XYZ file of C-alpha atoms in Angstrom:
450
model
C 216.824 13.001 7.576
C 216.075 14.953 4.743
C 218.675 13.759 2.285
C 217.497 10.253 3.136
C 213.759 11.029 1.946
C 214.986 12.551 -1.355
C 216.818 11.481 -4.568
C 220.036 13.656 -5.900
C 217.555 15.073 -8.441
C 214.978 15.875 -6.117
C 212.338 13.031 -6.394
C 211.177 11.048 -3.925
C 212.364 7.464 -3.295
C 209.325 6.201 -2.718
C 205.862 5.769 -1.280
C 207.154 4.188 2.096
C 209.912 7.035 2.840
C 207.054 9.398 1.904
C 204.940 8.232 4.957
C 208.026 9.305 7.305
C 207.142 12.538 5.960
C 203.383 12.856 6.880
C 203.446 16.573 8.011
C 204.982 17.579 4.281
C 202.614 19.549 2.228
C 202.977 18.890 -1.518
C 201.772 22.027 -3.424
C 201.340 21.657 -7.462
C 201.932 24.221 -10.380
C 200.221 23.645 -13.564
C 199.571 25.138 -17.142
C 202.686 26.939 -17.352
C 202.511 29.419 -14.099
C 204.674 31.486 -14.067
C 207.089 31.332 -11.217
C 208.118 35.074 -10.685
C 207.396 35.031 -7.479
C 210.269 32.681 -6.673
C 212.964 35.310 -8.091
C 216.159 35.334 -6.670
C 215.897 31.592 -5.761
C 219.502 30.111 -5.038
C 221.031 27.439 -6.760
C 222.237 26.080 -3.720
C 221.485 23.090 -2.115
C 218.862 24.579 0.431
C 218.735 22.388 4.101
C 220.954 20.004 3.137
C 218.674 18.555 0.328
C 220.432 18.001 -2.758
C 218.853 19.553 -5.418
C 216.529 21.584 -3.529
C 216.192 25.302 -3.801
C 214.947 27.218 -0.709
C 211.906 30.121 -1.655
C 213.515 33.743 -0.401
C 211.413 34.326 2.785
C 209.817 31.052 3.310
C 210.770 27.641 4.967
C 209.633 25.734 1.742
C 211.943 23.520 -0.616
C 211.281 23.510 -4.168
C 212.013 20.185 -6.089
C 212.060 20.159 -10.290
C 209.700 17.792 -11.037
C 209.120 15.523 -8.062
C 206.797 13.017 -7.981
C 203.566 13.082 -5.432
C 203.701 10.793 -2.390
C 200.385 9.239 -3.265
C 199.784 8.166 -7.201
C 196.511 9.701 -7.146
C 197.687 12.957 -7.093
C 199.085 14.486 -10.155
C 202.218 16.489 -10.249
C 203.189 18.522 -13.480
C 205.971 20.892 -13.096
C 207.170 21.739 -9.641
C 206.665 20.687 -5.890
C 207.001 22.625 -2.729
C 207.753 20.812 0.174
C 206.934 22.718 3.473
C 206.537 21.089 6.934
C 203.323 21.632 9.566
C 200.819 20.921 6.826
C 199.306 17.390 5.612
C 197.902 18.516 2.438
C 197.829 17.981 -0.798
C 197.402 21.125 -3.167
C 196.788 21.216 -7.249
C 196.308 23.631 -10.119
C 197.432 26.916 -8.239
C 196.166 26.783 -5.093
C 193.131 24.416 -5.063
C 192.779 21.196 -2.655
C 193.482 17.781 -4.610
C 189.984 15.729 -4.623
C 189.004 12.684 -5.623
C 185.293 12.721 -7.106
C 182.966 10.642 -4.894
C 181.328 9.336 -8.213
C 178.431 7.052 -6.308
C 177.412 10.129 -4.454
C 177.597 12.203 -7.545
C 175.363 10.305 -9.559
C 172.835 9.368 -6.383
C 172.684 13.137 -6.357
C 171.497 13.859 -9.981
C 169.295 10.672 -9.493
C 167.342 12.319 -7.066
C 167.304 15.502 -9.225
C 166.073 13.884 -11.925
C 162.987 12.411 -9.363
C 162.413 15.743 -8.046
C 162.303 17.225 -11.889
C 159.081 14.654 -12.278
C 157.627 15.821 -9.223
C 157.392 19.188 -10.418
C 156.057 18.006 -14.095
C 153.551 15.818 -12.207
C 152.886 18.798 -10.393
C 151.889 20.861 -13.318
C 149.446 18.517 -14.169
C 148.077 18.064 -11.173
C 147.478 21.572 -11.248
C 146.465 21.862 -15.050
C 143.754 18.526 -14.480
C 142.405 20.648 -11.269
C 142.844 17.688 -9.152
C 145.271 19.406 -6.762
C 142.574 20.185 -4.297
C 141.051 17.011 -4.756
C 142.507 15.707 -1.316
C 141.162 17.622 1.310
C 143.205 16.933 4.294
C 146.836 16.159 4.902
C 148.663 13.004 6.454
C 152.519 13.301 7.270
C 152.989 9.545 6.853
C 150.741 9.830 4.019
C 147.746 7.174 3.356
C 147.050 4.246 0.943
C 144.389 4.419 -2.465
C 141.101 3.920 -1.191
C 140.475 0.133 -1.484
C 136.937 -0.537 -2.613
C 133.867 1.469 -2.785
C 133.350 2.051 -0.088
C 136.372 3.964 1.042
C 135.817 6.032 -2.271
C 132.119 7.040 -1.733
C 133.812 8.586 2.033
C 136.379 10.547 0.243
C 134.560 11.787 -2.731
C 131.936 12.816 0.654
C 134.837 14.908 2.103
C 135.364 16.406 -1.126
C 131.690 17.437 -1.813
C 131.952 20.093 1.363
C 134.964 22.146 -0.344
C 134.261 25.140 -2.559
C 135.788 23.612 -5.896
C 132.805 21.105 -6.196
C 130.058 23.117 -5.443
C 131.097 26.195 -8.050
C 133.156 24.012 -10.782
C 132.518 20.143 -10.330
C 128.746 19.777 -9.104
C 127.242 16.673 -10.846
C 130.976 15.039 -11.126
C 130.379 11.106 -10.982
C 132.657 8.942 -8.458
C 134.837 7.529 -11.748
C 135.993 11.017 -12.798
C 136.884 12.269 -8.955
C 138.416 9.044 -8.965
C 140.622 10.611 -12.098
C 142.072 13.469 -10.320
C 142.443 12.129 -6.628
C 144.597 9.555 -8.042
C 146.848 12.647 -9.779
C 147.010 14.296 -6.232
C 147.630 10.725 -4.535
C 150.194 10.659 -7.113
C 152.276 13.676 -6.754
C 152.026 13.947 -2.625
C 153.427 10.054 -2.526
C 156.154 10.482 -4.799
C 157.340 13.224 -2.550
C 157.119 11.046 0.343
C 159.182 8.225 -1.344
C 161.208 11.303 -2.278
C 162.069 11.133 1.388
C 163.115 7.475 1.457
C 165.122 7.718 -1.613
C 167.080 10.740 -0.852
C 166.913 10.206 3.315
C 168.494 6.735 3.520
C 171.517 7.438 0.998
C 172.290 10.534 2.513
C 172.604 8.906 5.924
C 174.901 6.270 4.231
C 177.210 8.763 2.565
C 177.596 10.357 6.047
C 178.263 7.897 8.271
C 180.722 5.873 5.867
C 182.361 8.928 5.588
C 181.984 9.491 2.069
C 180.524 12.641 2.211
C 183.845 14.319 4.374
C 185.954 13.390 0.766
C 184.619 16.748 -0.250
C 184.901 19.726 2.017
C 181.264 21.159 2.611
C 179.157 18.413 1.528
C 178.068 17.305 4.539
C 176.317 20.348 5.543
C 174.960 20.549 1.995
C 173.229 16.878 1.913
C 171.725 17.526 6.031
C 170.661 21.303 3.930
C 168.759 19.786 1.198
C 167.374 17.009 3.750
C 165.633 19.981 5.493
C 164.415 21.543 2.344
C 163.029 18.860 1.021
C 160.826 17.950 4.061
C 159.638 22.013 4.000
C 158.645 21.432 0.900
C 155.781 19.037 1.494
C 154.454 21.580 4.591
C 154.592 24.320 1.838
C 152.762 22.098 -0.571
C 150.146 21.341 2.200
C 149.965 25.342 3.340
C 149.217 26.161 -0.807
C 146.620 23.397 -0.518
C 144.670 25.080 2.208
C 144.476 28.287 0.504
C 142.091 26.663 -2.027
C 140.035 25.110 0.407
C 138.632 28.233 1.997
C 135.821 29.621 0.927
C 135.951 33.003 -1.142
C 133.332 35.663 -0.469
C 132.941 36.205 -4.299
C 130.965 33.970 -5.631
C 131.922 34.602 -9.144
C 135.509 33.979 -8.476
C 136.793 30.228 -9.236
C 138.185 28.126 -6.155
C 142.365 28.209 -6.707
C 144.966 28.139 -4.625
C 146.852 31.252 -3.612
C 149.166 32.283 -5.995
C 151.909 33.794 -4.184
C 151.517 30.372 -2.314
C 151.764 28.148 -5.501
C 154.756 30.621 -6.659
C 156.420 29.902 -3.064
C 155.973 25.889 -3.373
C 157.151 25.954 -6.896
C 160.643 28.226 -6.063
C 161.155 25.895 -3.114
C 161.258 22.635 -5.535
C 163.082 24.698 -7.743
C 165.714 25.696 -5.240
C 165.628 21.890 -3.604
C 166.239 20.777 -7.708
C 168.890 23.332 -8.393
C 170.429 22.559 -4.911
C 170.410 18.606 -5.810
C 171.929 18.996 -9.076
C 174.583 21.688 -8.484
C 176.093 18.996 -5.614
C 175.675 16.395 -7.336
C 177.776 17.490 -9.987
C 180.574 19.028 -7.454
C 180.754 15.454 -6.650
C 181.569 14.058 -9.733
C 183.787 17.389 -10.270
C 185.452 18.581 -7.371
C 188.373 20.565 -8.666
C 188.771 23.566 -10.282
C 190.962 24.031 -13.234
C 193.673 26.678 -14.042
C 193.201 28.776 -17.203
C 195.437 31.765 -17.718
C 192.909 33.423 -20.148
C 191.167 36.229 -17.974
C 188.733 36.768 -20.256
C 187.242 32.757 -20.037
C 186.834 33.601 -16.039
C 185.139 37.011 -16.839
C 182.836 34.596 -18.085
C 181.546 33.725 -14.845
C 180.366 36.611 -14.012
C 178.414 37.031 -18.052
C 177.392 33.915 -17.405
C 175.566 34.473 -14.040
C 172.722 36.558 -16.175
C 171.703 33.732 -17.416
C 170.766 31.938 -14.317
C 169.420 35.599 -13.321
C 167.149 35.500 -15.842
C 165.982 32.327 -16.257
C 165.508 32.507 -12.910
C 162.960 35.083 -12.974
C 160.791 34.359 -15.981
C 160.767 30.962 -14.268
C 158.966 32.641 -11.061
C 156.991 35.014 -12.797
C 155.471 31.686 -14.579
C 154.249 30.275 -11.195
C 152.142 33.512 -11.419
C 150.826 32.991 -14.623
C 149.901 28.835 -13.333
C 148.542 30.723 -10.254
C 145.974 33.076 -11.942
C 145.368 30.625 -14.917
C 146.851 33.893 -17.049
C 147.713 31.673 -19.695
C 143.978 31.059 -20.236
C 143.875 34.814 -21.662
C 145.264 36.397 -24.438
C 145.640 33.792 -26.612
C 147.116 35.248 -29.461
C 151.022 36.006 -30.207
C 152.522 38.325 -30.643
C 149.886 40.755 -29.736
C 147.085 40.600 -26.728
C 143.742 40.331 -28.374
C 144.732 42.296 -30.814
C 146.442 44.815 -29.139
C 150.451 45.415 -28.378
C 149.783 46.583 -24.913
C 146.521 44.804 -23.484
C 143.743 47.075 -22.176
C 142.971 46.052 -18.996
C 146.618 46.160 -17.757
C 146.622 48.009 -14.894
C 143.246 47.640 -12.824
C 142.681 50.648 -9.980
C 140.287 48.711 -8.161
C 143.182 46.628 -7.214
C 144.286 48.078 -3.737
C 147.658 48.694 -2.956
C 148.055 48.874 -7.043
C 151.103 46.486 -6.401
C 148.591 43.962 -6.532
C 148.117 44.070 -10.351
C 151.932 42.879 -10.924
C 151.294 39.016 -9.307
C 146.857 39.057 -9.423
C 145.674 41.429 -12.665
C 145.717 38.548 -15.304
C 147.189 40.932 -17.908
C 149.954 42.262 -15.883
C 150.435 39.022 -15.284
C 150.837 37.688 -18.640
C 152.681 41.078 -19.970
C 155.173 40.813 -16.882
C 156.080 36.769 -18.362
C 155.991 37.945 -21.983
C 158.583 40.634 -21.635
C 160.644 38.435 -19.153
C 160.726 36.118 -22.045
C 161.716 37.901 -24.762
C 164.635 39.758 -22.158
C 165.925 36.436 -21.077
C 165.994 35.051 -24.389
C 168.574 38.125 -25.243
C 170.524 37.349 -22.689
C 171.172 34.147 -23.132
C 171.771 34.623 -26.737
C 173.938 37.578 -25.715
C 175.896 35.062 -23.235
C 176.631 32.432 -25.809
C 177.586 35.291 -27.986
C 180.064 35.923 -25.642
C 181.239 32.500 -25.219
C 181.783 31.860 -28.729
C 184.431 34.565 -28.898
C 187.580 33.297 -30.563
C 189.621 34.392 -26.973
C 187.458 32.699 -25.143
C 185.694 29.114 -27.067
C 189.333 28.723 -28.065
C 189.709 28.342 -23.993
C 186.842 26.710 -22.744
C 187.198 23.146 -21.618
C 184.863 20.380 -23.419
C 182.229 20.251 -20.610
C 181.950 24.329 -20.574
C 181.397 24.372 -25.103
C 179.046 21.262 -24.485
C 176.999 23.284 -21.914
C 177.102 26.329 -24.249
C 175.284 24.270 -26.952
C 172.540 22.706 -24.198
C 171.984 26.202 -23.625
C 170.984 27.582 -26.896
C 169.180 24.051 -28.347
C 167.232 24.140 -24.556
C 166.214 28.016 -25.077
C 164.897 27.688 -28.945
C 162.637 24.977 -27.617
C 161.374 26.862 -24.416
C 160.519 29.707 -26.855
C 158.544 27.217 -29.113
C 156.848 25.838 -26.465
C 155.995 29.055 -24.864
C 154.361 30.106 -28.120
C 152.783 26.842 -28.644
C 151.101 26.700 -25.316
C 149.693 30.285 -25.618
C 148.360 30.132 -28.829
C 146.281 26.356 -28.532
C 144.953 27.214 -25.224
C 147.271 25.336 -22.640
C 146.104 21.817 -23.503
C 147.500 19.759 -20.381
C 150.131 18.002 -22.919
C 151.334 21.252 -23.845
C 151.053 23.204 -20.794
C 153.170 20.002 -18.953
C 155.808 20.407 -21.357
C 156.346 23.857 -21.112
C 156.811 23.220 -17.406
C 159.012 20.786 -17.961
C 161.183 22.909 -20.654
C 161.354 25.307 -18.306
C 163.762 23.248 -15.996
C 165.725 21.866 -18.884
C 166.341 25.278 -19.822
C 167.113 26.592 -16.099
C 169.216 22.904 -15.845
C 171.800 24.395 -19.070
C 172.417 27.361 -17.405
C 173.207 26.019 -14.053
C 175.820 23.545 -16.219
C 176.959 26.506 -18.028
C 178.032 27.761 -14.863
C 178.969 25.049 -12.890
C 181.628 24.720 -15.824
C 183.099 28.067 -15.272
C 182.541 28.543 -11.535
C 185.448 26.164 -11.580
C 187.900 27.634 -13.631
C 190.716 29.508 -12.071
């Protein structure tokens, strides 16, 4: 049977003997591997295959440079033949996949949606219109349609805390400013839903999704976390609605809440765009150079990081820190602000995520640490042993990096020093995510190198 499926030289005839041979498993070597392993190898024919030489220890028949049974699959140097398995493997060990391309792109779609949701959000928040809504709809509701219908809502509003200590004496034209930003930003989550709900359903049942081991947990995953998010939105929401025994203090929402709200879009964005480009990149690559996978691990402070000067910034939004201080590089003056631990804060933890200066300190110095390391990680990327190895995507993600990180620190600056205007303080946000969006490409790129 065997010497009917196979050429003298140890190709095979062709794609209609190959389907006789459905429980073969076709197993690739690339980039020059090194074949020690198979020392001792007869030149014998092995199993009555001509041309075939049978690994010591193992059932499997190697075949110089046979040809895969399917022409999608690409075949460099040698073959192994085994029976029981119907797989296809490539570049040392990893499954062959084709990229699911549609799903790919409907992925970073989506991620690109949810990155104006979270801009939209910032300004929602900068405006003060976020707790301009004062109840919450799952289906969510039309604009108020005439005058009516506006006179009852701006009613509601009139009862909450944030009009009666900030907005008292606001007409009905300028509440109807900043309910339309929170209309805004809850209904574009909703059609978040739609847009991300109805693919996803698609790429499932068409099995699509199964093309790629994993991905159909990860879409029914992000699903879920995307409909938490709009209860977590809600549950910040109510935290500014309550009223606050000091009378001095200004009506905001929680900030531990508004840093929980913002991580989960973050984590729903970084989720989205990470799959979405597994999709369109499915396989890993083999590069002999250990010191180009080492920089997986380098890279991972990056993300680290970025990661962390990203949440304590949801702090900063959440005690309006960024409101103080308002020179650089000093505070008021002053390298180490005065009032930056305050003892009538009880349990002093406190001061690290509600003391305004802590606050602003803690995102300073995060700053300036995560700048080094990123600087410190392209450093180490440009390395002649390891740029010399990097694919095209992985030096391209390198330069996003460093071009996204000099205009983060800009804008950081920037903001600061004029006083967050709402153009400013939107773009920061939004620079933020760009930046945090380089360094999961960075290593996305290297997570799969071999």
């Amino acid at each position: 049977m065997f010497s009917r499926l196979f050429y003298p030289s140890g190709v095979f005839s062709g794609i209609s003997r190959c389907h006789q041979f459905s429980r073969g498993l076709t197993r690739s070597f690339t980039y020059g591997t090194k074949f020690s392993h198979l020392a001792g190898i007869r030149s014998a024919p092995a199993g009555g295959v001509p041309g075939g030489f049978k690994v010591p220890g193992s059932k499997a028949i190697v075949f110089p440079y046979s040809r895969p049974c399917f022409p999608t699959q690409k075949v460099h140097k040698f073959t192994t033949v085994s029976m029981g398995v119907n797989k296809t493997v490539v570049n040392a060990g990893s499954t062959t996949l084709k990229p699911v391309t549609s799903m790919g792109y409907w992925l970073l779609g989506v991620s690109g949606a949810v990155f104006g949701m979270v801009v939209l959000g910032g300004v929602t928040r900068l405006t003060r219109s976020g707790l301009s809504m004062v109840d919450w709809k799952l289906q969510g509701r039309p604009l108020p349609r005439n005058e009516e219908e506006w006179a009852l809502e701006f009613e509601k509003y009139k009862q909450f805390p944030e009009y009666k200590r900030i907005n008292m004496g606001m007409t009905l034209d300028e509440f109807k400013e900043i309910y339309f930003l929170e209309w805004a930003h809850r209904m574009w989550g909703r059609g978040l839903g739609l847009v991300y709900g109805l693919p996803c359903f698609y790429f499932i049942v068409s099995g699509k999704a199964k093309a790629i081991p994993g991905m159909v947990p990860k879409l029914i995953a992000l699903l879920g976390l995307g409909a938490a998010q709009g209860l977590v939105g809600w549950w910040m929401v109510k935290s500014g609605l309550t009223e606050d025994p000091n009378v001095y203090k200004d009506p905001r929402v929680s900030p531990y809440r508004l840093a929980a709200h913002l991580t989960a879009a973050l984590c729903l964005y970084s989720g989205l765009v990470w799959t979405g480009l597994t999709a369109l990149n499915p396989n890993r690559m083999l590069i002999p150079n250990i010191a180009v996978r080492r920089m997986r691990s380098v890279g991972l402070l990056s993300v680290l990081f970025t990661g962390i000067t990203f949440f304590s910034g949801a702090f900063v939004a959440g005690n309006d820190a960024g409101h103080a201080y308002n020179d650089w590089p000093k505070y008021a003056g002053k390298w180490i602000p005065d009032e930056l631990w305050d003892s009538s804060l009880e349990p002093g933890w406190r001061n690290v995520f509600e003391n305004t200066a802590t606050v602003q300190f803690d995102h300073r110095n995060f700053a300036y640490t995560t700048a080094l390391v990123v600087l410190g990680v392209i450093g180490t990327a440009k390395s002649p042993t390891v740029w010399k190895d990097l694919p095209k995507h992985g030096r391209l993600s390198f330069y996003a990096l460093g071009a996204a990180l000099a205009t983060q620190v800009s804008l950081g600056i920037c903001t600061l020093m004029m006083f967050v205007p709402v153009s400013l303080g939107a773009t920061h946000q939004a620079g933020a995510l760009v930046l945090w969006t380089t360094a999961l490409y960075s290593q996305h790129a290297l997570r799969y190198i071999r």
